PDB file of C-alpha atoms in Angstrom:
ATOM      1  CA  MET A   1    -113.860 110.004-117.108  1.00 50.00           C
ATOM      2  CA  ARG A   2    -111.323 108.099-119.043  1.00 54.00           C
ATOM      3  CA  ARG A   3    -108.549 109.573-116.589  1.00 51.00           C
ATOM      4  CA  ASN A   4    -110.447 108.164-113.805  1.00 48.00           C
ATOM      5  CA  THR A   5    -111.134 104.662-115.286  1.00 50.00           C
ATOM      6  CA  LYS A   6    -107.177 104.664-115.659  1.00 52.00           C
ATOM      7  CA  ILE A   7    -106.854 105.240-112.517  1.00 47.00           C
ATOM      8  CA  ALA A   8    -109.304 102.797-110.841  1.00 48.00           C
ATOM      9  CA  LYS A   9    -107.759 100.083-113.317  1.00 50.00           C
ATOM     10  CA  SER A  10    -104.143 101.125-111.345  1.00 51.00           C
ATOM     11  CA  LEU A  11    -105.923 100.965-108.016  1.00 48.00           C
ATOM     12  CA  LEU A  12    -107.345  97.417-108.657  1.00 50.00           C
ATOM     13  CA  GLY A  13    -104.040  96.269-110.329  1.00 53.00           C
ATOM     14  CA  ALA A  14    -101.763  97.680-106.837  1.00 50.00           C
ATOM     15  CA  LEU A  15    -104.325  95.579-105.001  1.00 51.00           C
ATOM     16  CA  ILE A  16    -103.698  92.293-106.979  1.00 48.00           C
ATOM     17  CA  ALA A  17     -99.820  93.380-107.190  1.00 51.00           C
ATOM     18  CA  LEU A  18     -99.997  93.535-103.350  1.00 49.00           C
ATOM     19  CA  ALA A  19    -101.184  90.199-102.906  1.00 46.00           C
ATOM     20  CA  ALA A  20     -98.836  88.813-105.169  1.00 47.00           C
ATOM     21  CA  SER A  21     -96.015  90.180-103.345  1.00 46.00           C
ATOM     22  CA  SER A  22     -95.730  88.118-100.541  1.00 46.00           C
ATOM     23  CA  ASN A  23     -94.981  85.284-102.846  1.00 47.00           C
ATOM     24  CA  VAL A  24     -92.407  87.628-104.734  1.00 48.00           C
ATOM     25  CA  MET A  25     -91.210  89.005-101.706  1.00 47.00           C
ATOM     26  CA  ASP A  26     -90.666  85.283-100.545  1.00 49.00           C
ATOM     27  CA  ALA A  27     -89.088  84.576-103.594  1.00 48.00           C
ATOM     28  CA  GLN A  28     -85.966  87.035-102.998  1.00 41.00           C
ATOM     29  CA  THR A  29     -84.642  85.712 -99.799  1.00 36.00           C
ATOM     30  CA  ASP A  30     -81.037  84.559-100.990  1.00 35.00           C
ATOM     31  CA  ASP A  31     -80.616  82.765-104.317  1.00 35.00           C
ATOM     32  CA  LYS A  32     -83.023  80.020-103.354  1.00 36.00           C
ATOM     33  CA  PRO A  33     -86.421  81.491-102.538  1.00 35.00           C
ATOM     34  CA  ASP A  34     -89.588  79.997-101.334  1.00 36.00           C
ATOM     35  CA  THR A  35     -93.110  80.942-102.605  1.00 34.00           C
ATOM     36  CA  THR A  36     -96.310  81.572 -99.980  1.00 34.00           C
ATOM     37  CA  SER A  37     -99.784  82.025-100.823  1.00 32.00           C
ATOM     38  CA  ALA A  38    -101.397  85.580-100.439  1.00 32.00           C
ATOM     39  CA  SER A  39    -103.709  86.812 -98.213  1.00 34.00           C
ATOM     40  CA  GLU A  40    -107.289  85.755 -99.326  1.00 38.00           C
ATOM     41  CA  LEU A  41    -110.166  87.687 -99.340  1.00 39.00           C
ATOM     42  CA  ALA A  42    -113.576  86.134 -98.124  1.00 39.00           C
ATOM     43  CA  VAL A  43    -116.964  87.377 -99.297  1.00 41.00           C
ATOM     44  CA  SER A  44    -120.634  86.489 -98.167  1.00 42.00           C
ATOM     45  CA  PRO A  45    -122.359  84.252-100.829  1.00 41.00           C
ATOM     46  CA  SER A  46    -124.818  86.214-103.293  1.00 42.00           C
ATOM     47  CA  HIS A  47    -126.901  85.388-106.031  1.00 45.00           C
ATOM     48  CA  ASN A  48    -126.400  88.887-107.449  1.00 48.00           C
ATOM     49  CA  LYS A  49    -123.618  88.714-110.062  1.00 46.00           C
ATOM     50  CA  ALA A  50    -122.587  92.344-109.876  1.00 43.00           C
ATOM     51  CA  LYS A  51    -121.762  91.470-106.040  1.00 47.00           C
ATOM     52  CA  ALA A  52    -120.058  88.321-107.411  1.00 45.00           C
ATOM     53  CA  SER A  53    -118.087  90.325-109.643  1.00 46.00           C
ATOM     54  CA  LEU A  54    -113.881  91.056-109.095  1.00 51.00           C
ATOM     55  CA  PHE A  55    -114.690  94.331-107.691  1.00 51.00           C
ATOM     56  CA  TYR A  56    -116.988  93.478-104.950  1.00 51.00           C
ATOM     57  CA  PHE A  57    -114.595  90.199-104.300  1.00 48.00           C
ATOM     58  CA  LEU A  58    -111.744  92.496-103.535  1.00 52.00           C
ATOM     59  CA  VAL A  59    -113.567  95.591-101.430  1.00 48.00           C
ATOM     60  CA  MET A  60    -116.928  94.374-100.537  1.00 49.00           C
ATOM     61  CA  SER A  61    -118.499  97.215-101.972  1.00 50.00           C
ATOM     62  CA  GLY A  62    -117.387  99.261 -98.995  1.00 56.00           C
ATOM     63  CA  LYS A  63    -119.328  97.280 -96.464  1.00 79.00           C
ATOM     64  CA  THR A  64    -118.751  98.608 -93.016  1.00 85.00           C
ATOM     65  CA  GLN A  65    -118.858  96.597 -89.809  1.00 86.00           C
ATOM     66  CA  ASP A  66    -122.343  97.868 -88.766  1.00 88.00           C
ATOM     67  CA  GLU A  67    -123.567  95.798 -91.387  1.00 87.00           C
ATOM     68  CA  PHE A  68    -122.244  92.289 -90.260  1.00 91.00           C
ATOM     69  CA  GLN A  69    -124.311  89.514 -90.267  1.00 91.00           C
ATOM     70  CA  PRO A  70    -123.341  86.380 -88.991  1.00 93.00           C
ATOM     71  CA  LEU A  71    -122.995  83.548 -91.746  1.00 92.00           C
ATOM     72  CA  THR A  72    -124.961  80.262 -91.387  1.00 94.00           C
ATOM     73  CA  GLN A  73    -122.765  77.214 -91.814  1.00 95.00           C
ATOM     74  CA  SER A  74    -124.181  76.653 -95.237  1.00 94.00           C
ATOM     75  CA  GLN A  75    -123.207  79.999 -96.421  1.00 93.00           C
ATOM     76  CA  ARG A  76    -119.745  79.871 -94.846  1.00 93.00           C
ATOM     77  CA  THR A  77    -119.268  76.644 -96.778  1.00 94.00           C
ATOM     78  CA  GLU A  78    -120.350  78.262 -99.882  1.00 91.00           C
ATOM     79  CA  ALA A  79    -118.266  81.138 -99.915  1.00 87.00           C
ATOM     80  CA  TYR A  80    -115.515  78.595 -99.386  1.00 91.00           C
ATOM     81  CA  MET A  81    -116.410  76.940-102.184  1.00 90.00           C
ATOM     82  CA  ARG A  82    -116.810  79.664-104.564  1.00 86.00           C
ATOM     83  CA  GLY A  83    -113.618  81.529-103.180  1.00 82.00           C
ATOM     84  CA  LEU A  84    -111.713  78.058-104.164  1.00 82.00           C
ATOM     85  CA  PHE A  85    -112.676  79.269-107.650  1.00 80.00           C
ATOM     86  CA  SER A  86    -112.677  83.206-107.476  1.00 78.00           C
ATOM     87  CA  PRO A  87    -111.171  85.070-110.774  1.00 78.00           C
ATOM     88  CA  PHE A  88    -109.023  86.892-107.621  1.00 76.00           C
ATOM     89  CA  LEU A  89    -106.914  83.646-106.940  1.00 79.00           C
ATOM     90  CA  PHE A  90    -106.693  82.670-110.590  1.00 81.00           C
ATOM     91  CA  VAL A  91    -105.373  85.917-111.619  1.00 81.00           C
ATOM     92  CA  ASN A  92    -102.819  86.281-108.629  1.00 80.00           C
ATOM     93  CA  ALA A  93    -101.737  82.891-109.138  1.00 83.00           C
ATOM     94  CA  GLY A  94    -100.967  83.339-112.772  1.00 85.00           C
ATOM     95  CA  PHE A  95     -99.679  86.517-112.121  1.00 85.00           C
ATOM     96  CA  SER A  96     -97.219  85.578-109.142  1.00 83.00           C
ATOM     97  CA  ALA A  97     -95.983  82.405-110.911  1.00 85.00           C
ATOM     98  CA  GLY A  98     -95.036  84.621-113.875  1.00 88.00           C
ATOM     99  CA  ILE A  99     -92.812  86.795-111.769  1.00 88.00           C
ATOM    100  CA  THR A 100     -91.016  83.941-109.987  1.00 85.00           C
ATOM    101  CA  GLN A 101     -90.749  82.278-113.419  1.00 87.00           C
ATOM    102  CA  ALA A 102     -89.167  85.269-114.761  1.00 90.00           C
ATOM    103  CA  GLN A 103     -86.795  85.459-111.767  1.00 87.00           C
ATOM    104  CA  ASP A 104     -86.068  81.537-112.136  1.00 85.00           C
ATOM    105  CA  VAL A 105     -87.126  80.892-108.745  1.00 81.00           C
ATOM    106  CA  PRO A 106     -87.037  78.483-107.367  1.00 84.00           C
ATOM    107  CA  HIS A 107     -83.970  77.603-109.743  1.00 85.00           C
ATOM    108  CA  SER A 108     -84.531  73.822-109.686  1.00 85.00           C
ATOM    109  CA  TRP A 109     -88.214  74.024-110.680  1.00 86.00           C
ATOM    110  CA  GLY A 110     -86.455  75.159-114.280  1.00 84.00           C
ATOM    111  CA  GLN A 111     -88.285  77.176-116.905  1.00 89.00           C
ATOM    112  CA  GLY A 112     -90.682  76.614-119.940  1.00 89.00           C
ATOM    113  CA  ALA A 113     -94.009  75.327-119.658  1.00 88.00           C
ATOM    114  CA  GLU A 114     -92.774  72.688-117.103  1.00 89.00           C
ATOM    115  CA  GLY A 115     -91.470  75.461-114.829  1.00 86.00           C
ATOM    116  CA  TYR A 116     -94.365  77.335-115.200  1.00 90.00           C
ATOM    117  CA  GLY A 117     -96.785  74.861-114.397  1.00 88.00           C
ATOM    118  CA  ARG A 118     -94.788  73.468-111.263  1.00 88.00           C
ATOM    119  CA  ARG A 119     -94.723  77.274-110.101  1.00 87.00           C
ATOM    120  CA  ILE A 120     -98.429  77.759-110.776  1.00 90.00           C
ATOM    121  CA  GLY A 121     -99.643  74.671-108.995  1.00 89.00           C
ATOM    122  CA  ASN A 122     -97.579  75.277-106.260  1.00 90.00           C
ATOM    123  CA  TYR A 123     -99.661  78.865-105.573  1.00 87.00           C
ATOM    124  CA  PHE A 124    -102.853  76.951-106.354  1.00 87.00           C
ATOM    125  CA  ALA A 125    -102.170  74.365-103.483  1.00 90.00           C
ATOM    126  CA  LYS A 126    -101.266  76.796-100.920  1.00 90.00           C
ATOM    127  CA  GLN A 127    -103.888  78.979-101.575  1.00 88.00           C
ATOM    128  CA  THR A 128    -106.405  76.058-101.389  1.00 91.00           C
ATOM    129  CA  LEU A 129    -104.458  74.368 -98.359  1.00 95.00           C
ATOM    130  CA  ALA A 130    -105.116  78.127 -96.648  1.00 94.00           C
ATOM    131  CA  ARG A 131    -108.567  78.378 -97.471  1.00 93.00           C
ATOM    132  CA  THR A 132    -109.544  74.584 -96.413  1.00 96.00           C
ATOM    133  CA  LEU A 133    -107.654  75.256 -92.837  1.00 97.00           C
ATOM    134  CA  ARG A 134    -109.530  78.608 -92.356  1.00 96.00           C
ATOM    135  CA  TRP A 135    -112.840  77.198 -93.411  1.00 96.00           C
ATOM    136  CA  GLY A 136    -112.389  74.460 -90.916  1.00 97.00           C
ATOM    137  CA  GLY A 137    -111.330  76.344 -88.208  1.00 97.00           C
ATOM    138  CA  GLU A 138    -113.773  79.122 -88.677  1.00 97.00           C
ATOM    139  CA  SER A 139    -116.651  76.318 -88.873  1.00 97.00           C
ATOM    140  CA  VAL A 140    -115.751  75.001 -85.486  1.00 97.00           C
ATOM    141  CA  LEU A 141    -114.970  78.345 -83.437  1.00 96.00           C
ATOM    142  CA  HIS A 142    -117.541  80.555 -85.220  1.00 95.00           C
ATOM    143  CA  GLU A 143    -115.025  82.810 -86.447  1.00 96.00           C
ATOM    144  CA  ASP A 144    -115.696  85.102 -89.229  1.00 95.00           C
ATOM    145  CA  ASN A 145    -112.563  86.596 -91.280  1.00 94.00           C
ATOM    146  CA  ARG A 146    -114.093  88.556 -93.720  1.00 92.00           C
ATOM    147  CA  TYR A 147    -112.998  92.430 -93.644  1.00 92.00           C
ATOM    148  CA  PHE A 148    -115.557  95.080 -93.167  1.00 92.00           C
ATOM    149  CA  GLN A 149    -114.520  98.866 -93.445  1.00 91.00           C
ATOM    150  CA  SER A 150    -114.724 100.384 -89.916  1.00 92.00           C
ATOM    151  CA  GLY A 151    -117.079 103.181 -90.495  1.00 91.00           C
ATOM    152  CA  LYS A 152    -114.629 105.479 -88.303  1.00 93.00           C
ATOM    153  CA  LYS A 153    -113.368 108.782 -88.809  1.00 93.00           C
ATOM    154  CA  GLY A 154    -109.541 109.825 -89.318  1.00 95.00           C
ATOM    155  CA  VAL A 155    -106.823 107.942 -91.236  1.00 95.00           C
ATOM    156  CA  TRP A 156    -104.837 106.732 -88.115  1.00 96.00           C
ATOM    157  CA  ALA A 157    -107.933 105.259 -86.200  1.00 96.00           C
ATOM    158  CA  ARG A 158    -109.050 103.754 -89.766  1.00 96.00           C
ATOM    159  CA  THR A 159    -105.036 102.320 -90.233  1.00 96.00           C
ATOM    160  CA  LYS A 160    -105.397 100.972 -86.531  1.00 97.00           C
ATOM    161  CA  TYR A 161    -108.617  99.200 -87.290  1.00 96.00           C
ATOM    162  CA  ALA A 162    -107.233  97.561 -90.416  1.00 95.00           C
ATOM    163  CA  LEU A 163    -104.286  96.339 -88.673  1.00 96.00           C
ATOM    164  CA  ALA A 164    -105.739  95.085 -85.684  1.00 96.00           C
ATOM    165  CA  SER A 165    -108.270  93.288 -88.200  1.00 95.00           C
ATOM    166  CA  GLY A 166    -105.254  91.289 -89.356  1.00 95.00           C
ATOM    167  CA  VAL A 167    -105.149  89.461 -86.049  1.00 97.00           C
ATOM    168  CA  LEU A 168    -108.889  89.281 -84.828  1.00 97.00           C
ATOM    169  CA  ALA A 169    -112.286  87.738 -86.372  1.00 96.00           C
ATOM    170  CA  ARG A 170    -115.858  88.262 -85.516  1.00 96.00           C
ATOM    171  CA  HIS A 171    -117.704  85.891 -83.743  1.00 95.00           C
ATOM    172  CA  ASP A 172    -121.683  85.422 -84.015  1.00 93.00           C
ATOM    173  CA  ASP A 173    -122.375  88.398 -81.900  1.00 93.00           C
ATOM    174  CA  GLY A 174    -120.611  90.525 -84.068  1.00 92.00           C
ATOM    175  CA  LYS A 175    -117.451  91.381 -81.496  1.00 94.00           C
ATOM    176  CA  GLN A 176    -113.777  90.714 -82.385  1.00 95.00           C
ATOM    177  CA  TYR A 177    -111.644  88.308 -80.827  1.00 96.00           C
ATOM    178  CA  PHE A 178    -108.374  86.980 -81.618  1.00 97.00           C
ATOM    179  CA  SER A 179    -108.534  84.998 -84.616  1.00 97.00           C
ATOM    180  CA  TYR A 180    -106.937  81.151 -84.260  1.00 98.00           C
ATOM    181  CA  SER A 181    -108.526  80.205 -87.544  1.00 97.00           C
ATOM    182  CA  ARG A 182    -106.324  83.068 -89.437  1.00 97.00           C
ATOM    183  CA  LEU A 183    -103.256  82.612 -87.348  1.00 97.00           C
ATOM    184  CA  GLY A 184    -103.430  78.697 -87.381  1.00 97.00           C
ATOM    185  CA  SER A 185    -104.409  78.529 -91.404  1.00 97.00           C
ATOM    186  CA  THR A 186    -101.488  80.823 -92.169  1.00 96.00           C
ATOM    187  CA  ALA A 187     -98.850  78.894 -89.732  1.00 97.00           C
ATOM    188  CA  GLY A 188    -100.362  75.679 -91.031  1.00 96.00           C
ATOM    189  CA  THR A 189     -99.774  76.606 -94.768  1.00 95.00           C
ATOM    190  CA  ALA A 190     -96.576  77.921 -94.185  1.00 94.00           C
ATOM    191  CA  PHE A 191     -95.268  74.997 -92.721  1.00 96.00           C
ATOM    192  CA  ILE A 192     -97.091  72.161 -94.428  1.00 95.00           C
ATOM    193  CA  SER A 193     -96.212  73.519 -97.667  1.00 93.00           C
ATOM    194  CA  ARG A 194     -92.333  73.025 -96.839  1.00 92.00           C
ATOM    195  CA  THR A 195     -92.999  69.403 -97.712  1.00 93.00           C
ATOM    196  CA  TRP A 196     -93.256  69.927-101.378  1.00 91.00           C
ATOM    197  CA  GLN A 197     -90.820  73.152-101.817  1.00 88.00           C
ATOM    198  CA  PRO A 198     -87.364  72.321-102.856  1.00 86.00           C
ATOM    199  CA  SER A 199     -84.874  71.200-100.432  1.00 84.00           C
ATOM    200  CA  THR A 200     -83.471  74.285-100.204  1.00 79.00           C
ATOM    201  CA  ASP A 201     -86.232  75.730 -99.078  1.00 79.00           C
ATOM    202  CA  ASN A 202     -87.820  73.560 -96.965  1.00 83.00           C
ATOM    203  CA  SER A 203     -86.574  74.313 -93.405  1.00 88.00           C
ATOM    204  CA  GLN A 204     -88.216  75.255 -90.003  1.00 91.00           C
ATOM    205  CA  ALA A 205     -86.843  79.159 -90.661  1.00 92.00           C
ATOM    206  CA  ASP A 206     -88.174  79.102 -94.176  1.00 88.00           C
ATOM    207  CA  GLY A 207     -91.691  78.062 -92.744  1.00 91.00           C
ATOM    208  CA  ALA A 208     -91.353  81.056 -89.884  1.00 94.00           C
ATOM    209  CA  ARG A 209     -90.364  83.548 -92.938  1.00 91.00           C
ATOM    210  CA  SER A 210     -93.118  82.699 -94.934  1.00 90.00           C
ATOM    211  CA  PHE A 211     -95.710  82.873 -92.277  1.00 95.00           C
ATOM    212  CA  GLY A 212     -94.607  86.285 -91.503  1.00 95.00           C
ATOM    213  CA  ILE A 213     -94.641  87.634 -94.846  1.00 90.00           C
ATOM    214  CA  SER A 214     -98.082  86.270 -95.107  1.00 91.00           C
ATOM    215  CA  MET A 215     -99.514  88.140 -91.989  1.00 95.00           C
ATOM    216  CA  GLY A 216     -97.616  91.335 -93.177  1.00 93.00           C
ATOM    217  CA  THR A 217     -99.287  91.261 -96.577  1.00 89.00           C
ATOM    218  CA  ASN A 218    -102.745  90.538 -94.908  1.00 91.00           C
ATOM    219  CA  ALA A 219    -102.119  93.516 -93.073  1.00 93.00           C
ATOM    220  CA  GLY A 220    -101.194  95.622 -96.108  1.00 92.00           C
ATOM    221  CA  SER A 221    -104.371  94.242 -98.083  1.00 89.00           C
ATOM    222  CA  ASN A 222    -106.651  95.207 -95.003  1.00 92.00           C
ATOM    223  CA  ILE A 223    -105.458  98.887 -95.482  1.00 93.00           C
ATOM    224  CA  VAL A 224    -106.096  99.048 -99.176  1.00 89.00           C
ATOM    225  CA  ARG A 225    -109.684  97.353 -98.841  1.00 89.00           C
ATOM    226  CA  GLU A 226    -110.186 100.130 -95.834  1.00 92.00           C
ATOM    227  CA  PHE A 227    -109.452 103.082 -98.022  1.00 91.00           C
ATOM    228  CA  LEU A 228    -110.162 102.088-101.269  1.00 85.00           C
ATOM    229  CA  PRO A 229    -114.130 102.137-101.672  1.00 82.00           C
ATOM    230  CA  ASP A 230    -113.535 105.748-100.728  1.00 83.00           C
ATOM    231  CA  ILE A 231    -110.912 106.693-103.618  1.00 83.00           C
ATOM    232  CA  LEU A 232    -113.344 104.621-106.110  1.00 79.00           C
ATOM    233  CA  ARG A 233    -116.151 106.902-104.733  1.00 79.00           C
ATOM    234  CA  ALA A 234    -114.159 110.025-104.794  1.00 82.00           C
ATOM    235  CA  LEU A 235    -113.030 109.324-108.641  1.00 80.00           C
ATOM    236  CA  GLY A 236    -117.075 108.447-109.220  1.00 76.00           C
ATOM    237  CA  LEU A 237    -116.420 105.245-109.761  1.00 69.00           C
ATOM    238  CA  GLY A 238    -117.780 103.519-106.366  1.00 59.00           C
ATOM    239  CA  LYS A 239    -120.845 103.111-104.945  1.00 59.00           C
ATOM    240  CA  LYS A 240    -122.367 106.350-103.420  1.00 56.00           C
TER     241      LYS A 240
END
């Protein structure tokens, strides 16, 4: 059991690192990198404390697309508000800021408490902006970007579903369509955040690069979300 617990912690740590990797990768282009927000995970509201845990936030307890229920606007807003203060985003922001602090990027932000404060503030600002833009788009278009496991058989079929879900959102009828709220919020965050980046990282090209990294990281996170619950169940640590 101790071995299984260590493996589970490693898997959860890997997911956090994957989410943070968009920031780190964005911070390793040339000598004057930029930072970008991690892909966020939305969960449906719940008064069950167990379902509000970090594990539930990360993998939605293995919910499949057959279990999809459309959110009301009040539920969507509640999920948005909870997401702004989720433990995952705090951990991700602190972890990402720590890495870029150690790498001294952007160099102009300096070191010490002041430098770390600027970096962690940057991550929080981008995460808040991305969530706000996406919530607005979802509210107007009735799109739902939550990730549900495919329920399919076969690694390739499930991987294709996870990758496609990175650019698709469900409508109230449960069918998936192109996610304007996901693409719009990711692009908006990538380019709007240029306004507070150092002069060496505020070009349109930097914004395009940030957008690409965020979308790629979101696709990778979906693959982890698709398979992680099964891995944990196989280790006897997930929901049967």
